[in-house]
Every structure is written in C-alpha cells, then in structure tokens.
Amino acid sequence: MAKDAARVARIVNETVEEGRNSLDLSNCKLTTFPVALFKVMKNVVANIHIISLENNELKSISGEFMTNFNQLRELNLAGNNLNHLPDEVKSLTHLTSINLARNKFSVFPHQLTELTTLETINLEENQIAEIPVDSLASMPSLKSLNMKSNPFSSDSQRTQQSVLTFELLTRDE
C-alpha cells in the first residue's frame, strides 16, 4: 500500500514539475481518485488534457474530478469497477475520447450523449443490453462506438448501421 502511494506521489510530482499535459495513474491500485491531488496539481490542472486511470479498483469517479479536470481531451477509465458516471461529466466540453471498457456498466451512460465534441466511446466488455441509437445519432462529432462483448437484446442487435453516422462495433470479428 505504501509503495503504491509513493508511486502515485512520484508520478504526480513529475507531472507538476515537468508541466506535462498528461497524467497516467494506471495500475496504481486506486480505489478512489485522491482528493489531495487537486491541491497538489492546482497550478497545472488546466493544462492536463489526457488522464489514464486504467486498471485500478475505482468503484466511482467524483463530480469534483470532472469539474477540476474540465480541459480533458482524453479520459481512460478502462478496467475498473465503475457502473455509472457523475452528471458533472457534462462539464468535459473538450473531451474527444473516453474509454470505459471492462467496467460494470449495465446501462449506457446517457450523460455522454450531451458531449458534442466526443468522437470515440469505448464501452467494450460491460453489461449493457440496450444501445440508445436515437441519442447517439444526434451526436455531431461521434465517429466510433465500441460496444463489443455486451449482452445485447435481440432488438439492439437489429440496429441498422445504415442509419448511423458513426461506426458501431458490436461483435468480435
């Protein structure tokens, strides 16, 4: 545990000292995003455009995280235990890519449909049974939606690709 905390501290300190635009806290065994990091990073938070929290043990992500890092372009939350997103995800008005693969979502996170800059959504290997095609079709920038390895209902499987303006991946091919 202390070794993991020291690793997180080292990564954050390097990010701050070097003025990086990305923060990679993948594989750090985090169960939550440490609130103390907002204070440590307060002078560089606006410059952080890419965050990866992949392969941790996150059960939720706070609204405070979303509002503090509202300049994000890419967010990788794959390989956690997330089953919902906070409404504050809508404050990520510059977000172009979100990776939520290998989590515990049982419904599509509808807040994402309000992000007009979002180009890529990865929800592979969740437990989502329905695809909100109408809401997704109105997303102006969406290019790719990966829904592979989800337990779709037969109605969702019949979704016609021809009416969609983005690539919808639903099967391993």
Coordinates of N, CA and C in Angstrom, one line a residue:
M1 N 0.8 -1.2 0.0 CA 0.0 0.0 0.0 C 0.9 1.3 0.0
A2 N 1.8 1.3 0.9 CA 2.7 2.5 1.0 C 3.5 2.6 -0.3
K3 N 3.9 1.5 -0.9 CA 4.6 1.5 -2.2 C 3.8 2.1 -3.3
D4 N 2.5 1.7 -3.3 CA 1.6 2.3 -4.3 C 1.4 3.8 -4.1
A5 N 1.2 4.2 -2.9 CA 1.0 5.6 -2.6 C 2.3 6.4 -3.0
A6 N 3.4 5.9 -2.7 CA 4.7 6.5 -3.1 C 4.8 6.7 -4.6
R7 N 4.3 5.6 -5.3 CA 4.4 5.7 -6.8 C 3.4 6.7 -7.3
V8 N 2.2 6.8 -6.8 CA 1.3 7.9 -7.2 C 1.9 9.3 -6.9
A9 N 2.5 9.5 -5.8 CA 3.1 10.7 -5.4 C 4.2 11.1 -6.4
R10 N 5.0 10.1 -6.7 CA 6.1 10.4 -7.7 C 5.6 10.8 -9.0
I11 N 4.6 10.0 -9.5 CA 4.0 10.4 -10.8 C 3.4 11.8 -10.9
V12 N 2.7 12.1 -9.8 CA 2.1 13.4 -9.8 C 3.1 14.5 -9.7
N13 N 4.1 14.3 -8.8 CA 5.2 15.3 -8.7 C 5.9 15.5 -10.0
E14 N 6.2 14.4 -10.7 CA 6.9 14.6 -12.1 C 6.0 15.3 -13.0
T15 N 4.7 15.0 -13.0 CA 3.7 15.7 -13.9 C 3.7 17.2 -13.6
V16 N 3.7 17.6 -12.3 CA 3.7 19.0 -11.9 C 5.0 19.7 -12.3
E17 N 6.1 19.1 -11.9 CA 7.4 19.7 -12.1 C 7.8 19.8 -13.6
E18 N 7.4 18.9 -14.4 CA 7.7 18.9 -15.8 C 6.6 19.6 -16.7
G19 N 5.5 20.0 -16.0 CA 4.4 20.7 -16.8 C 3.8 19.8 -17.9
R20 N 3.7 18.6 -17.6 CA 3.1 17.6 -18.6 C 1.7 17.9 -18.8
N21 N 1.2 17.5 -20.0 CA -0.3 17.7 -20.3 C -1.0 16.4 -20.1
S22 N -0.3 15.4 -19.6 CA -1.0 14.1 -19.3 C -0.6 13.6 -17.9
L23 N -1.6 12.8 -17.4 CA -1.4 12.2 -16.1 C -1.7 10.7 -16.2
D24 N -0.8 9.8 -16.0 CA -1.0 8.4 -16.1 C -0.9 7.7 -14.8
L25 N -2.0 7.4 -14.2 CA -2.1 6.7 -12.9 C -2.7 5.3 -13.1
S26 N -2.3 4.7 -14.2 CA -2.8 3.3 -14.5 C -2.1 2.3 -13.6
N27 N -2.8 1.3 -13.2 CA -2.2 0.2 -12.5 C -1.6 0.6 -11.1
C28 N -2.3 1.6 -10.5 CA -1.8 2.1 -9.2 C -2.7 1.6 -8.0
K29 N -3.6 0.7 -8.2 CA -4.5 0.1 -7.2 C -5.3 1.1 -6.5
L30 N -5.7 2.2 -7.2 CA -6.5 3.2 -6.6 C -7.9 2.8 -6.5
T31 N -8.6 3.1 -5.3 CA -10.0 2.8 -5.1 C -10.8 4.0 -5.3
T32 N -10.2 5.2 -5.2 CA -10.8 6.5 -5.5 C -9.7 7.4 -6.0
F33 N -10.0 8.5 -6.6 CA -9.0 9.5 -7.0 C -8.7 10.3 -5.8
P34 N -7.5 10.3 -5.3 CA -7.2 11.1 -4.1 C -7.5 12.6 -4.2
V35 N -8.3 13.0 -3.4 CA -8.8 14.4 -3.3 C -7.6 15.4 -3.1
A36 N -6.6 14.9 -2.3 CA -5.4 15.8 -2.0 C -4.7 16.1 -3.3
L37 N -4.8 15.3 -4.4 CA -4.1 15.6 -5.6 C -4.6 16.9 -6.3
F38 N -5.9 17.3 -6.0 CA -6.4 18.5 -6.6 C -5.6 19.7 -6.1
K39 N -5.2 19.7 -4.8 CA -4.4 20.8 -4.3 C -3.0 20.8 -4.8
V40 N -2.4 19.6 -4.9 CA -1.0 19.5 -5.4 C -0.9 19.9 -6.8
M41 N -2.0 19.6 -7.6 CA -1.9 19.9 -9.0 C -2.6 21.2 -9.4
K42 N -3.0 22.0 -8.5 CA -3.9 23.2 -8.8 C -3.3 24.1 -9.8
N43 N -2.0 24.2 -9.9 CA -1.4 25.1 -10.9 C -1.2 24.5 -12.3
V44 N -1.4 23.2 -12.4 CA -1.3 22.6 -13.7 C -2.5 21.9 -14.2
V45 N -3.6 21.9 -13.4 CA -4.8 21.2 -13.7 C -5.4 21.6 -15.1
A46 N -5.3 22.9 -15.4 CA -5.9 23.4 -16.6 C -5.1 22.9 -17.9
N47 N -3.8 22.5 -17.6 CA -3.0 22.0 -18.8 C -3.1 20.5 -19.0
I48 N -3.8 19.8 -18.1 CA -3.9 18.3 -18.2 C -5.0 18.0 -19.2
H49 N -4.6 17.4 -20.3 CA -5.5 17.1 -21.4 C -5.8 15.6 -21.5
I50 N -4.9 14.8 -20.9 CA -5.1 13.3 -21.0 C -4.9 12.7 -19.6
I51 N -5.8 11.9 -19.2 CA -5.7 11.2 -17.9 C -6.0 9.7 -18.2
S52 N -5.1 8.9 -17.6 CA -5.4 7.4 -17.7 C -5.5 6.9 -16.2
L53 N -6.6 6.3 -15.9 CA -6.7 5.7 -14.6 C -7.1 4.2 -14.8
E54 N -6.5 3.7 -15.9 CA -6.8 2.3 -16.3 C -6.3 1.3 -15.4
N55 N -7.1 0.2 -15.2 CA -6.7 -0.9 -14.4 C -6.4 -0.6 -13.0
N56 N -7.3 0.1 -12.4 CA -7.3 0.4 -10.9 C -8.5 -0.4 -10.3
E57 N -8.9 0.1 -9.2 CA -10.0 -0.6 -8.5 C -11.1 0.5 -8.2
L58 N -11.3 1.4 -9.1 CA -12.3 2.5 -8.9 C -13.7 2.0 -9.0
K59 N -14.5 2.3 -7.9 CA -15.9 2.0 -8.0 C -16.8 3.2 -8.4
S60 N -16.2 4.3 -8.3 CA -16.9 5.6 -8.7 C -15.8 6.6 -9.0
I61 N -16.2 7.6 -9.8 CA -15.4 8.8 -10.1 C -16.2 10.0 -9.7
S62 N -15.6 10.9 -8.9 CA -16.4 12.0 -8.4 C -16.7 13.1 -9.4
G63 N -17.8 13.9 -9.1 CA -18.1 15.0 -9.8 C -17.0 16.1 -9.7
E64 N -16.3 16.1 -8.6 CA -15.2 17.0 -8.3 C -14.1 16.7 -9.3
F65 N -13.8 15.5 -9.6 CA -12.8 15.1 -10.5 C -13.1 15.7 -11.9
M66 N -14.4 15.5 -12.3 CA -14.8 16.0 -13.6 C -14.7 17.6 -13.7
T67 N -15.1 18.3 -12.7 CA -15.1 19.7 -12.8 C -13.6 20.3 -12.7
N68 N -12.8 19.6 -11.9 CA -11.4 20.0 -11.8 C -10.6 19.8 -13.1
F69 N -10.9 18.7 -13.8 CA -10.1 18.4 -15.0 C -11.0 18.7 -16.2
N70 N -11.7 19.8 -16.3 CA -12.6 20.1 -17.3 C -12.0 20.4 -18.7
Q71 N -10.7 20.4 -18.8 CA -10.0 20.7 -20.0 C -9.6 19.4 -20.7
L72 N -10.0 18.2 -20.2 CA -9.6 16.9 -20.7 C -10.0 16.7 -22.1
R73 N -9.2 16.1 -22.9 CA -9.5 15.7 -24.3 C -9.7 14.2 -24.3
E74 N -8.9 13.5 -23.5 CA -9.0 12.0 -23.5 C -9.0 11.5 -22.0
L75 N -9.9 10.6 -21.7 CA -10.1 10.0 -20.4 C -10.2 8.5 -20.5
N76 N -9.2 7.8 -19.9 CA -9.2 6.4 -19.9 C -9.5 5.8 -18.5
L77 N -10.7 5.2 -18.4 CA -11.1 4.6 -17.1 C -11.4 3.1 -17.3
A78 N -10.7 2.5 -18.3 CA -10.9 1.1 -18.5 C -10.4 0.2 -17.4
G79 N -11.0 -0.9 -17.3 CA -10.5 -1.9 -16.3 C -10.7 -1.5 -14.9
N80 N -11.8 -0.9 -14.5 CA -12.2 -0.6 -13.1 C -13.5 -1.3 -12.8
N81 N -14.2 -0.8 -11.8 CA -15.4 -1.3 -11.3 C -16.5 -0.3 -11.4
L82 N -16.5 0.6 -12.3 CA -17.4 1.7 -12.5 C -18.8 1.2 -13.0
N83 N -19.9 1.7 -12.5 CA -21.2 1.3 -13.0 C -22.0 2.6 -13.4
H84 N -21.5 3.8 -13.2 CA -22.1 5.0 -13.5 C -21.1 6.1 -13.6
L85 N -21.5 7.2 -14.2 CA -20.7 8.4 -14.3 C -21.5 9.5 -13.6
P86 N -20.8 10.5 -13.0 CA -21.5 11.6 -12.4 C -22.0 12.5 -13.4
D87 N -23.1 13.3 -13.1 CA -23.6 14.2 -14.1 C -22.6 15.3 -14.5
E88 N -21.6 15.5 -13.7 CA -20.6 16.5 -14.0 C -19.7 16.1 -15.1
V89 N -19.8 14.9 -15.6 CA -19.1 14.5 -16.8 C -19.4 15.5 -18.0
K90 N -20.6 16.1 -17.9 CA -21.1 17.0 -18.9 C -20.2 18.3 -19.0
S91 N -19.4 18.5 -17.9 CA -18.5 19.7 -17.9 C -17.3 19.5 -18.7
L92 N -17.1 18.3 -19.2 CA -15.9 18.0 -20.1 C -16.2 18.3 -21.5
T93 N -16.3 19.6 -21.8 CA -16.7 20.1 -23.1 C -15.7 20.0 -24.2
H94 N -14.5 19.6 -23.8 CA -13.4 19.4 -24.8 C -13.1 17.9 -25.1
L95 N -13.8 17.0 -24.4 CA -13.5 15.6 -24.4 C -13.8 15.0 -25.8
T96 N -12.8 14.3 -26.4 CA -12.9 13.7 -27.7 C -13.0 12.2 -27.6
S97 N -12.4 11.6 -26.5 CA -12.3 10.2 -26.4 C -12.5 9.8 -24.9
I98 N -13.3 8.8 -24.7 CA -13.5 8.2 -23.4 C -13.5 6.7 -23.5
N99 N -12.7 6.0 -22.6 CA -12.5 4.6 -22.6 C -13.1 4.1 -21.3
L100 N -14.2 3.4 -21.4 CA -14.9 2.8 -20.2 C -15.0 1.3 -20.4
A101 N -14.1 0.7 -21.1 CA -14.1 -0.7 -21.4 C -13.8 -1.5 -20.1
R102 N -14.3 -2.7 -20.0 CA -14.1 -3.6 -18.9 C -14.4 -3.0 -17.5
N103 N -15.7 -2.5 -17.4 CA -16.2 -1.9 -16.2 C -17.5 -2.7 -15.9
K104 N -18.4 -2.1 -15.1 CA -19.6 -2.7 -14.7 C -20.9 -2.0 -15.1
F105 N -20.8 -1.3 -16.2 CA -22.0 -0.5 -16.7 C -23.1 -1.5 -17.2
S106 N -24.3 -1.3 -16.7 CA -25.4 -2.1 -17.1 C -26.3 -1.3 -18.1
V107 N -26.2 0.0 -18.0 CA -26.9 0.9 -18.9 C -25.9 1.9 -19.6
F108 N -26.2 2.3 -20.8 CA -25.3 3.3 -21.4 C -25.3 4.6 -20.6
P109 N -24.1 5.2 -20.3 CA -24.1 6.4 -19.6 C -24.6 7.6 -20.5
H110 N -25.9 7.9 -20.3 CA -26.5 8.9 -21.2 C -25.9 10.3 -21.1
Q111 N -25.2 10.6 -20.1 CA -24.6 11.9 -20.0 C -23.6 12.2 -21.2
L112 N -23.0 11.1 -21.7 CA -22.1 11.2 -22.8 C -22.7 11.7 -24.0
T113 N -24.0 11.5 -24.2 CA -24.7 12.0 -25.4 C -24.8 13.5 -25.5
E114 N -24.5 14.1 -24.4 CA -24.6 15.6 -24.3 C -23.2 16.3 -24.6
L115 N -22.2 15.4 -24.8 CA -20.8 16.0 -25.1 C -20.7 16.1 -26.6
T116 N -20.8 17.3 -27.2 CA -20.8 17.5 -28.6 C -19.4 17.3 -29.2
T117 N -18.3 17.3 -28.5 CA -17.0 17.1 -29.0 C -16.6 15.6 -29.0
L118 N -17.3 14.8 -28.4 CA -16.9 13.4 -28.2 C -16.9 12.6 -29.6
E119 N -15.8 12.0 -29.9 CA -15.6 11.3 -31.2 C -15.6 9.8 -31.0
T120 N -15.0 9.4 -29.9 CA -14.8 7.9 -29.6 C -15.3 7.5 -28.2
I121 N -16.1 6.5 -28.2 CA -16.6 6.0 -26.9 C -16.3 4.5 -27.0
N122 N -15.6 4.0 -25.9 CA -15.3 2.5 -25.8 C -16.0 2.0 -24.6
L123 N -17.0 1.2 -24.8 CA -17.7 0.5 -23.7 C -17.7 -1.0 -23.8
E124 N -16.6 -1.5 -24.4 CA -16.4 -2.9 -24.6 C -16.4 -3.6 -23.3
E125 N -17.0 -4.8 -23.3 CA -16.9 -5.7 -22.1 C -17.6 -5.1 -20.8
N126 N -18.8 -4.6 -21.0 CA -19.6 -4.2 -19.9 C -20.8 -5.1 -19.9
Q127 N -21.9 -4.7 -19.2 CA -23.2 -5.5 -19.2 C -24.3 -4.7 -19.8
I128 N -24.1 -3.9 -20.8 CA -25.1 -3.0 -21.4 C -25.9 -3.8 -22.4
A129 N -27.3 -3.8 -22.2 CA -28.2 -4.6 -23.1 C -28.8 -3.7 -24.2
E130 N -28.9 -2.4 -24.0 CA -29.5 -1.5 -25.0 C -28.6 -0.4 -25.4
I131 N -28.7 -0.1 -26.7 CA -27.9 1.0 -27.3 C -28.9 2.1 -27.6
P132 N -28.7 3.3 -27.0 CA -29.6 4.4 -27.3 C -29.3 5.1 -28.6
V133 N -29.7 4.4 -29.7 CA -29.3 4.8 -31.1 C -29.8 6.2 -31.4
D134 N -31.0 6.6 -31.0 CA -31.5 7.9 -31.3 C -30.7 9.0 -30.7
S135 N -30.3 8.8 -29.4 CA -29.5 9.8 -28.8 C -28.1 9.9 -29.4
L136 N -27.6 8.7 -29.7 CA -26.2 8.7 -30.3 C -26.2 9.3 -31.7
A137 N -27.2 9.1 -32.4 CA -27.3 9.6 -33.8 C -27.3 11.1 -33.8
S138 N -27.6 11.7 -32.8 CA -27.6 13.2 -32.7 C -26.3 13.8 -32.2
M139 N -25.3 12.9 -32.0 CA -24.0 13.4 -31.5 C -23.2 13.8 -32.8
P140 N -23.0 15.1 -32.9 CA -22.4 15.6 -34.2 C -20.9 15.1 -34.4
S141 N -20.1 14.9 -33.4 CA -18.7 14.5 -33.7 C -18.5 13.0 -33.5
L142 N -19.4 12.2 -33.1 CA -19.2 10.8 -32.8 C -18.8 10.1 -34.1
K143 N -17.6 9.4 -34.0 CA -17.1 8.6 -35.2 C -17.1 7.1 -34.9
S144 N -16.9 6.8 -33.6 CA -16.8 5.3 -33.3 C -17.3 5.0 -31.9
L145 N -18.2 4.0 -31.8 CA -18.7 3.5 -30.6 C -18.4 2.0 -30.5
N146 N -17.6 1.6 -29.5 CA -17.2 0.2 -29.4 C -18.1 -0.4 -28.3
M147 N -19.0 -1.3 -28.7 CA -19.9 -2.0 -27.7 C -19.7 -3.5 -27.7
K148 N -18.5 -3.9 -28.2 CA -18.3 -5.4 -28.3 C -18.4 -6.0 -26.9
S149 N -18.8 -7.3 -26.9 CA -18.8 -8.1 -25.7 C -19.8 -7.5 -24.6
N150 N -20.9 -7.1 -25.1 CA -22.0 -6.6 -24.2 C -23.2 -7.5 -24.5
P151 N -24.1 -7.8 -23.5 CA -25.2 -8.7 -23.7 C -26.4 -8.0 -24.3
F152 N -26.4 -7.7 -25.6 CA -27.5 -7.0 -26.2 C -28.7 -7.8 -26.4
S153 N -29.8 -7.1 -26.3 CA -31.1 -7.7 -26.6 C -31.2 -7.9 -28.1
S154 N -32.1 -8.7 -28.5 CA -32.3 -9.0 -30.0 C -32.7 -7.7 -30.7
D155 N -33.4 -6.8 -30.1 CA -33.8 -5.6 -30.8 C -32.6 -4.7 -31.0
S156 N -31.7 -4.6 -30.0 CA -30.5 -3.8 -30.2 C -29.6 -4.4 -31.3
Q157 N -29.6 -5.7 -31.4 CA -28.7 -6.3 -32.4 C -29.2 -6.0 -33.8
R158 N -30.5 -5.7 -34.0 CA -31.1 -5.4 -35.3 C -30.8 -3.9 -35.7
T159 N -30.2 -3.1 -34.9 CA -29.9 -1.8 -35.2 C -29.2 -1.7 -36.6
Q160 N -29.8 -0.9 -37.5 CA -29.2 -0.8 -38.8 C -28.1 0.2 -38.9
Q161 N -26.9 -0.3 -39.3 CA -25.8 0.6 -39.4 C -26.0 1.7 -40.4
S162 N -26.8 1.5 -41.4 CA -27.0 2.5 -42.5 C -27.7 3.8 -42.0
V163 N -28.4 3.8 -40.9 CA -29.0 5.0 -40.4 C -28.0 5.8 -39.4
L164 N -26.9 5.1 -39.1 CA -26.0 5.7 -38.2 C -24.9 6.5 -38.9
T165 N -24.4 7.6 -38.3 CA -23.3 8.4 -38.9 C -22.0 8.1 -38.3
F166 N -21.9 7.0 -37.5 CA -20.6 6.6 -36.9 C -20.5 5.1 -37.0
E167 N -19.3 4.7 -36.7 CA -19.0 3.2 -36.7 C -19.4 2.6 -35.4
L168 N -20.3 1.6 -35.5 CA -20.8 0.9 -34.3 C -20.2 -0.5 -34.3
L169 N -19.4 -0.8 -33.3 CA -18.8 -2.1 -33.2 C -19.6 -2.9 -32.1
T170 N -20.2 -4.0 -32.5 CA -21.0 -4.8 -31.6 C -20.5 -6.2 -31.5
R171 N -19.7 -6.7 -32.4 CA -19.3 -8.1 -32.4 C -17.8 -8.2 -32.6
D172 N -17.2 -9.2 -32.1 CA -15.8 -9.5 -32.4 C -15.8 -10.2 -33.7
E173 N -15.0 -9.6 -34.6 CA -14.9 -10.2 -36.0 C -13.5 -10.4 -36.3

